[in-house]
PDB file of C-alpha atoms in Angstrom:
ATOM      1  CA  ASP A   1       9.416 -18.802  -0.978  1.00 64.00           C
ATOM      2  CA  THR A   2       8.888 -15.096  -0.345  1.00 67.00           C
ATOM      3  CA  ALA A   3       6.488 -13.607  -2.895  1.00 91.00           C
ATOM      4  CA  VAL A   4       7.840 -10.046  -3.065  1.00 95.00           C
ATOM      5  CA  SER A   5      11.269  -9.414  -1.589  1.00 94.00           C
ATOM      6  CA  GLN A   6      13.239  -6.222  -1.148  1.00 95.00           C
ATOM      7  CA  THR A   7      16.843  -5.546  -0.227  1.00 96.00           C
ATOM      8  CA  PRO A   8      18.107  -4.030   1.888  1.00 96.00           C
ATOM      9  CA  LYS A   9      15.601  -3.887   4.729  1.00 94.00           C
ATOM     10  CA  TYR A  10      17.380  -0.915   6.292  1.00 96.00           C
ATOM     11  CA  LEU A  11      19.528   1.707   4.582  1.00 97.00           C
ATOM     12  CA  VAL A  12      21.286   4.523   6.426  1.00 97.00           C
ATOM     13  CA  THR A  13      23.298   6.971   4.355  1.00 97.00           C
ATOM     14  CA  GLN A  14      24.564  10.540   4.136  1.00 97.00           C
ATOM     15  CA  MET A  15      23.019  13.368   2.177  1.00 97.00           C
ATOM     16  CA  GLY A  16      24.313  13.585  -1.364  1.00 97.00           C
ATOM     17  CA  ASN A  17      25.022   9.866  -1.719  1.00 97.00           C
ATOM     18  CA  ASP A  18      23.565   7.599  -4.407  1.00 97.00           C
ATOM     19  CA  LYS A  19      21.834   4.378  -3.357  1.00 97.00           C
ATOM     20  CA  SER A  20      19.759   1.564  -4.834  1.00 97.00           C
ATOM     21  CA  ILE A  21      16.958  -0.612  -3.523  1.00 97.00           C
ATOM     22  CA  LYS A  22      16.201  -3.920  -5.205  1.00 97.00           C
ATOM     23  CA  CYS A  23      12.868  -5.671  -5.592  1.00 97.00           C
ATOM     24  CA  GLU A  24      12.060  -9.118  -6.898  1.00 97.00           C
ATOM     25  CA  GLN A  25       8.778 -10.989  -7.222  1.00 96.00           C
ATOM     26  CA  ASN A  26       8.309 -14.686  -7.922  1.00 95.00           C
ATOM     27  CA  LEU A  27       4.550 -14.547  -8.496  1.00 93.00           C
ATOM     28  CA  GLY A  28       4.713 -14.316 -12.273  1.00 92.00           C
ATOM     29  CA  HIS A  29       3.037 -10.906 -12.193  1.00 92.00           C
ATOM     30  CA  ASP A  30       3.453  -8.518 -15.080  1.00 89.00           C
ATOM     31  CA  THR A  31       3.107  -5.230 -13.182  1.00 91.00           C
ATOM     32  CA  MET A  32       5.343  -3.854 -10.438  1.00 93.00           C
ATOM     33  CA  TYR A  33       5.182  -0.700  -8.339  1.00 93.00           C
ATOM     34  CA  TRP A  34       7.137   1.485  -5.973  1.00 94.00           C
ATOM     35  CA  TYR A  35       5.374   3.288  -3.122  1.00 94.00           C
ATOM     36  CA  LYS A  36       6.737   5.760  -0.587  1.00 95.00           C
ATOM     37  CA  GLN A  37       5.422   5.762   2.992  1.00 93.00           C
ATOM     38  CA  ASP A  38       6.237   8.885   4.959  1.00 91.00           C
ATOM     39  CA  SER A  39       6.663   9.297   8.703  1.00 88.00           C
ATOM     40  CA  LYS A  40       2.906   9.736   9.132  1.00 86.00           C
ATOM     41  CA  LYS A  41       2.280   6.399   7.403  1.00 86.00           C
ATOM     42  CA  PHE A  42       0.852   8.027   4.280  1.00 89.00           C
ATOM     43  CA  LEU A  43       1.391   5.827   1.210  1.00 90.00           C
ATOM     44  CA  LYS A  44       1.838   7.286  -2.232  1.00 90.00           C
ATOM     45  CA  ILE A  45       2.520   5.630  -5.574  1.00 90.00           C
ATOM     46  CA  MET A  46       5.794   6.612  -7.198  1.00 92.00           C
ATOM     47  CA  PHE A  47       6.139   4.394 -10.271  1.00 89.00           C
ATOM     48  CA  SER A  48       4.488   1.512 -12.019  1.00 89.00           C
ATOM     49  CA  TYR A  49       5.983  -0.798 -14.642  1.00 89.00           C
ATOM     50  CA  ASN A  50       4.153  -3.253 -16.852  1.00 86.00           C
ATOM     51  CA  ASN A  51       6.241  -5.851 -18.697  1.00 84.00           C
ATOM     52  CA  LYS A  52       9.397  -3.774 -18.100  1.00 82.00           C
ATOM     53  CA  GLU A  53       7.832  -0.586 -19.454  1.00 85.00           C
ATOM     54  CA  LEU A  54       7.162   2.508 -17.348  1.00 85.00           C
ATOM     55  CA  ILE A  55       3.435   3.216 -17.272  1.00 83.00           C
ATOM     56  CA  ILE A  56       3.012   5.521 -14.289  1.00 80.00           C
ATOM     57  CA  ASN A  57       5.351   8.204 -12.966  1.00 80.00           C
ATOM     58  CA  GLU A  58       3.703  10.288 -10.291  1.00 79.00           C
ATOM     59  CA  THR A  59       5.700  13.528 -10.451  1.00 77.00           C
ATOM     60  CA  VAL A  60       8.662  11.995  -8.712  1.00 87.00           C
ATOM     61  CA  PRO A  61      11.918  14.013  -8.884  1.00 89.00           C
ATOM     62  CA  ASN A  62      14.227  12.768 -11.610  1.00 90.00           C
ATOM     63  CA  ARG A  63      16.797  11.915  -8.930  1.00 94.00           C
ATOM     64  CA  PHE A  64      14.695   8.744  -8.645  1.00 94.00           C
ATOM     65  CA  SER A  65      15.225   6.334 -11.514  1.00 92.00           C
ATOM     66  CA  PRO A  66      13.478   2.973 -11.592  1.00 92.00           C
ATOM     67  CA  LYS A  67      14.949   0.186 -13.682  1.00 92.00           C
ATOM     68  CA  SER A  68      13.259  -3.033 -14.677  1.00 91.00           C
ATOM     69  CA  PRO A  69      15.718  -5.522 -16.184  1.00 91.00           C
ATOM     70  CA  ASP A  70      12.964  -8.117 -16.515  1.00 91.00           C
ATOM     71  CA  LYS A  71       9.357  -8.685 -15.454  1.00 90.00           C
ATOM     72  CA  ALA A  72      10.370 -10.083 -12.073  1.00 94.00           C
ATOM     73  CA  HIS A  73      12.588  -7.196 -10.978  1.00 95.00           C
ATOM     74  CA  LEU A  74      12.069  -3.495 -10.387  1.00 95.00           C
ATOM     75  CA  ASN A  75      14.960  -1.649  -8.810  1.00 95.00           C
ATOM     76  CA  LEU A  76      14.956   1.911  -7.538  1.00 96.00           C
ATOM     77  CA  HIS A  77      18.053   4.073  -7.822  1.00 96.00           C
ATOM     78  CA  ILE A  78      18.210   7.392  -6.000  1.00 96.00           C
ATOM     79  CA  ASN A  79      20.834  10.031  -6.793  1.00 96.00           C
ATOM     80  CA  SER A  80      21.945  12.887  -4.551  1.00 97.00           C
ATOM     81  CA  LEU A  81      19.915  11.780  -1.551  1.00 97.00           C
ATOM     82  CA  GLU A  82      18.154  14.483   0.460  1.00 96.00           C
ATOM     83  CA  LEU A  83      16.842  14.525   4.019  1.00 96.00           C
ATOM     84  CA  GLY A  84      13.281  14.483   2.693  1.00 94.00           C
ATOM     85  CA  ASP A  85      13.891  11.150   1.004  1.00 95.00           C
ATOM     86  CA  SER A  86      13.881   9.452   4.410  1.00 96.00           C
ATOM     87  CA  ALA A  87      10.885   7.119   4.351  1.00 96.00           C
ATOM     88  CA  VAL A  88       9.886   3.500   3.991  1.00 95.00           C
ATOM     89  CA  TYR A  89       9.803   2.383   0.364  1.00 96.00           C
ATOM     90  CA  PHE A  90       7.535  -0.490  -0.604  1.00 95.00           C
ATOM     91  CA  CYS A  91       7.656  -2.546  -3.741  1.00 95.00           C
ATOM     92  CA  ALA A  92       4.503  -4.325  -4.919  1.00 94.00           C
ATOM     93  CA  SER A  93       3.389  -6.492  -7.804  1.00 93.00           C
ATOM     94  CA  SER A  94       0.146  -7.585  -9.416  1.00 90.00           C
ATOM     95  CA  GLN A  95      -1.444  -8.922 -12.524  1.00 84.00           C
ATOM     96  CA  VAL A  96      -2.974  -5.900 -14.253  1.00 67.00           C
ATOM     97  CA  LYS A  97      -6.078  -4.684 -12.367  1.00 66.00           C
ATOM     98  CA  ASN A  98      -5.812  -7.390  -9.715  1.00 73.00           C
ATOM     99  CA  GLU A  99      -4.832  -7.088  -6.079  1.00 83.00           C
ATOM    100  CA  GLN A 100      -1.337  -5.955  -5.261  1.00 89.00           C
ATOM    101  CA  PHE A 101       1.131  -7.912  -3.154  1.00 91.00           C
ATOM    102  CA  PHE A 102       3.598  -5.878  -1.138  1.00 93.00           C
ATOM    103  CA  GLY A 103       7.170  -6.453  -0.110  1.00 94.00           C
ATOM    104  CA  PRO A 104       8.332  -5.971   3.501  1.00 92.00           C
ATOM    105  CA  GLY A 105       9.636  -2.460   2.863  1.00 94.00           C
ATOM    106  CA  THR A 106      13.016  -0.720   2.946  1.00 96.00           C
ATOM    107  CA  ARG A 107      13.512   1.904   5.639  1.00 95.00           C
ATOM    108  CA  LEU A 108      15.751   4.616   4.225  1.00 97.00           C
ATOM    109  CA  THR A 109      17.310   7.107   6.628  1.00 97.00           C
ATOM    110  CA  VAL A 110      19.241  10.039   5.198  1.00 97.00           C
ATOM    111  CA  LEU A 111      21.508  11.805   7.688  1.00 96.00           C
TER     112      LEU A 111
ATOM    113  CA  GLY B   1      -9.250  12.792  -9.066  1.00 82.00           C
ATOM    114  CA  ASN B   2      -9.529   9.765  -6.836  1.00 87.00           C
ATOM    115  CA  SER B   3      -9.298  10.057  -3.074  1.00 92.00           C
ATOM    116  CA  VAL B   4      -9.925   8.016   0.058  1.00 95.00           C
ATOM    117  CA  THR B   5     -10.786   9.454   3.459  1.00 96.00           C
ATOM    118  CA  GLN B   6     -10.402   7.431   6.640  1.00 95.00           C
ATOM    119  CA  MET B   7     -11.139   8.270  10.213  1.00 89.00           C
ATOM    120  CA  GLU B   8      -8.087   9.463  12.081  1.00 85.00           C
ATOM    121  CA  GLY B   9      -6.581   7.319  14.755  1.00 87.00           C
ATOM    122  CA  PRO B  10      -5.416   5.974  16.921  1.00 95.00           C
ATOM    123  CA  VAL B  11      -8.456   3.923  17.737  1.00 96.00           C
ATOM    124  CA  THR B  12      -7.999   2.423  21.191  1.00 97.00           C
ATOM    125  CA  LEU B  13     -10.175  -0.512  22.225  1.00 97.00           C
ATOM    126  CA  SER B  14     -10.281  -3.227  24.830  1.00 97.00           C
ATOM    127  CA  GLU B  15     -10.140  -6.849  23.753  1.00 97.00           C
ATOM    128  CA  GLU B  16     -13.523  -8.202  22.549  1.00 96.00           C
ATOM    129  CA  ALA B  17     -14.858  -4.714  21.759  1.00 97.00           C
ATOM    130  CA  PHE B  18     -16.645  -3.932  18.500  1.00 97.00           C
ATOM    131  CA  LEU B  19     -14.592  -2.182  15.839  1.00 97.00           C
ATOM    132  CA  THR B  20     -15.651   0.227  13.121  1.00 97.00           C
ATOM    133  CA  ILE B  21     -13.190   2.150  10.980  1.00 97.00           C
ATOM    134  CA  ASN B  22     -14.905   4.527   8.585  1.00 97.00           C
ATOM    135  CA  CYS B  23     -13.807   4.915   4.986  1.00 97.00           C
ATOM    136  CA  THR B  24     -15.343   7.020   2.229  1.00 97.00           C
ATOM    137  CA  TYR B  25     -14.087   7.522  -1.287  1.00 96.00           C
ATOM    138  CA  THR B  26     -14.288   9.742  -4.330  1.00 95.00           C
ATOM    139  CA  ALA B  27     -13.651   8.168  -7.705  1.00 90.00           C
ATOM    140  CA  THR B  28     -14.603   8.356 -11.339  1.00 82.00           C
ATOM    141  CA  GLY B  29     -16.318   5.253 -12.619  1.00 80.00           C
ATOM    142  CA  TYR B  30     -16.728   2.160 -10.504  1.00 83.00           C
ATOM    143  CA  PRO B  31     -13.641   1.413  -8.436  1.00 91.00           C
ATOM    144  CA  SER B  32     -12.639  -1.729  -6.604  1.00 91.00           C
ATOM    145  CA  LEU B  33     -12.233  -1.207  -2.867  1.00 94.00           C
ATOM    146  CA  PHE B  34      -9.713  -2.741  -0.510  1.00 95.00           C
ATOM    147  CA  TRP B  35      -8.660  -2.867   3.102  1.00 97.00           C
ATOM    148  CA  TYR B  36      -4.979  -3.502   3.719  1.00 96.00           C
ATOM    149  CA  VAL B  37      -3.396  -4.126   7.127  1.00 96.00           C
ATOM    150  CA  GLN B  38       0.153  -3.273   8.193  1.00 94.00           C
ATOM    151  CA  TYR B  39       1.442  -4.990  11.315  1.00 93.00           C
ATOM    152  CA  PRO B  40       4.355  -3.295  13.114  1.00 88.00           C
ATOM    153  CA  GLY B  41       7.562  -3.501  11.107  1.00 84.00           C
ATOM    154  CA  GLU B  42       5.949  -5.328   8.208  1.00 86.00           C
ATOM    155  CA  GLY B  43       4.642  -4.627   4.726  1.00 88.00           C
ATOM    156  CA  LEU B  44       1.018  -4.327   3.744  1.00 92.00           C
ATOM    157  CA  GLN B  45      -1.216  -7.373   3.485  1.00 92.00           C
ATOM    158  CA  LEU B  46      -4.547  -7.469   1.739  1.00 93.00           C
ATOM    159  CA  LEU B  47      -7.265  -7.979   4.354  1.00 97.00           C
ATOM    160  CA  LEU B  48     -10.361  -7.972   2.161  1.00 96.00           C
ATOM    161  CA  LYS B  49     -11.768  -6.498  -1.019  1.00 94.00           C
ATOM    162  CA  ALA B  50     -14.973  -5.800  -2.917  1.00 94.00           C
ATOM    163  CA  THR B  51     -15.196  -5.176  -6.626  1.00 91.00           C
ATOM    164  CA  LYS B  52     -18.773  -3.977  -7.141  1.00 90.00           C
ATOM    165  CA  ALA B  53     -21.609  -2.272  -5.331  1.00 92.00           C
ATOM    166  CA  ASP B  54     -23.229  -4.244  -2.486  1.00 94.00           C
ATOM    167  CA  ASP B  55     -20.393  -6.780  -2.423  1.00 95.00           C
ATOM    168  CA  LYS B  56     -19.243  -7.714   1.063  1.00 97.00           C
ATOM    169  CA  GLY B  57     -15.603  -8.565   1.603  1.00 96.00           C
ATOM    170  CA  SER B  58     -14.708 -10.622   4.659  1.00 97.00           C
ATOM    171  CA  ASN B  59     -11.620 -12.218   6.179  1.00 96.00           C
ATOM    172  CA  LYS B  60     -10.403 -13.139   9.676  1.00 95.00           C
ATOM    173  CA  GLY B  61     -13.631 -11.860  11.229  1.00 97.00           C
ATOM    174  CA  PHE B  62     -13.390  -8.477   9.489  1.00 98.00           C
ATOM    175  CA  GLU B  63     -16.100  -7.319   7.091  1.00 98.00           C
ATOM    176  CA  ALA B  64     -16.738  -4.363   4.819  1.00 98.00           C
ATOM    177  CA  THR B  65     -19.613  -3.687   2.419  1.00 98.00           C
ATOM    178  CA  TYR B  66     -19.252  -1.660  -0.774  1.00 97.00           C
ATOM    179  CA  ARG B  67     -21.928   1.045  -0.511  1.00 96.00           C
ATOM    180  CA  LYS B  68     -22.202   2.986  -3.744  1.00 93.00           C
ATOM    181  CA  GLU B  69     -24.990   5.263  -2.513  1.00 94.00           C
ATOM    182  CA  THR B  70     -22.890   6.538   0.378  1.00 95.00           C
ATOM    183  CA  THR B  71     -19.499   5.959  -1.343  1.00 95.00           C
ATOM    184  CA  SER B  72     -18.339   4.102   1.737  1.00 97.00           C
ATOM    185  CA  PHE B  73     -16.487   0.920   2.650  1.00 98.00           C
ATOM    186  CA  HIS B  74     -16.428   0.838   6.453  1.00 98.00           C
ATOM    187  CA  LEU B  75     -14.406  -1.893   8.151  1.00 98.00           C
ATOM    188  CA  GLU B  76     -16.037  -3.783  11.040  1.00 98.00           C
ATOM    189  CA  LYS B  77     -15.159  -6.587  13.399  1.00 98.00           C
ATOM    190  CA  GLY B  78     -17.400  -7.906  16.121  1.00 96.00           C
ATOM    191  CA  SER B  79     -14.735  -8.765  18.687  1.00 96.00           C
ATOM    192  CA  VAL B  80     -11.178  -7.476  18.361  1.00 97.00           C
ATOM    193  CA  GLN B  81      -8.094  -9.206  19.719  1.00 97.00           C
ATOM    194  CA  VAL B  82      -4.766  -7.812  20.881  1.00 96.00           C
ATOM    195  CA  SER B  83      -3.223  -9.360  17.754  1.00 96.00           C
ATOM    196  CA  ASP B  84      -5.405  -7.081  15.589  1.00 97.00           C
ATOM    197  CA  SER B  85      -3.317  -4.085  16.668  1.00 97.00           C
ATOM    198  CA  ALA B  86      -1.996  -2.650  13.418  1.00 96.00           C
ATOM    199  CA  VAL B  87      -2.487   0.157  10.922  1.00 95.00           C
ATOM    200  CA  TYR B  88      -5.439  -0.313   8.567  1.00 97.00           C
ATOM    201  CA  PHE B  89      -5.533   1.286   5.126  1.00 96.00           C
ATOM    202  CA  CYS B  90      -8.573   1.730   2.953  1.00 96.00           C
ATOM    203  CA  ALA B  91      -7.752   1.918  -0.760  1.00 94.00           C
ATOM    204  CA  LEU B  92      -9.377   2.064  -4.150  1.00 92.00           C
ATOM    205  CA  SER B  93      -8.354   1.006  -7.605  1.00 88.00           C
ATOM    206  CA  THR B  94     -10.066   2.159 -10.755  1.00 79.00           C
ATOM    207  CA  ASN B  95     -10.856  -0.521 -13.284  1.00 64.00           C
ATOM    208  CA  SER B  96      -9.690   1.284 -16.367  1.00 64.00           C
ATOM    209  CA  GLY B  97      -6.283   1.024 -17.958  1.00 62.00           C
ATOM    210  CA  TYR B  98      -3.270   0.559 -15.754  1.00 63.00           C
ATOM    211  CA  SER B  99      -4.613   1.582 -12.398  1.00 66.00           C
ATOM    212  CA  THR B 100      -2.807   1.955  -9.116  1.00 77.00           C
ATOM    213  CA  LEU B 101      -4.009   1.976  -5.549  1.00 86.00           C
ATOM    214  CA  THR B 102      -5.055   5.241  -3.973  1.00 89.00           C
ATOM    215  CA  PHE B 103      -4.717   4.898  -0.220  1.00 92.00           C
ATOM    216  CA  GLY B 104      -6.313   6.620   2.707  1.00 94.00           C
ATOM    217  CA  LYS B 105      -3.988   7.945   5.398  1.00 93.00           C
ATOM    218  CA  GLY B 106      -4.301   4.836   7.530  1.00 94.00           C
ATOM    219  CA  THR B 107      -5.906   4.282  10.931  1.00 96.00           C
ATOM    220  CA  MET B 108      -3.885   2.864  13.777  1.00 95.00           C
ATOM    221  CA  LEU B 109      -5.767   0.376  15.949  1.00 97.00           C
ATOM    222  CA  LEU B 110      -4.495  -0.377  19.453  1.00 97.00           C
ATOM    223  CA  VAL B 111      -6.172  -3.207  21.335  1.00 97.00           C
ATOM    224  CA  SER B 112      -5.409  -3.697  25.020  1.00 96.00           C
ATOM    225  CA  PRO B 113      -5.996  -6.889  27.033  1.00 94.00           C
TER     226      PRO B 113
END
């Protein structure tokens, strides 16, 4: 009965590879987000989708491509991974303007 | 633009001590204010929130009051426990359009027995 789930929890990969992180929410929310948390714990918004449409893209490199097949899912695909992409990525969801509920995070390590 | 400034950590306290974590913000309009908590190895959980000036959010013994005149939302708890050890994030959300959370840099709290 997890509200916001992410897979995988850990992802270790080589530079240059392409990888995806999946996110699903069962709260019936219409807005989903991806955040990046760096090694110093700083959290920054990457993308936001409302009803499967991209509404916020915070100057993220175009190697990052979010995809929302339906309101309950927001996946993050990353091409040509770089060392600087190593971070914890959090998915979140909300009803518009209401509090956000976060997933458990995906720790990405690029070697 | 919007920004949130938190005191730097770590904050180290003994069990039953009084806790204050300072948070000030800069925002256009009238934002909603939040405190989120991140326990080790976990995602963020909403701790408390306030949506307008002079509102007090409270949960699990933690409190914070939305002070418009000082643009602050300081987190307090009268008696901390070891289980409160975590990273605490102050955040704001503007109430116009599709808003997202702007976070402070987080403050680590370490409580020893």
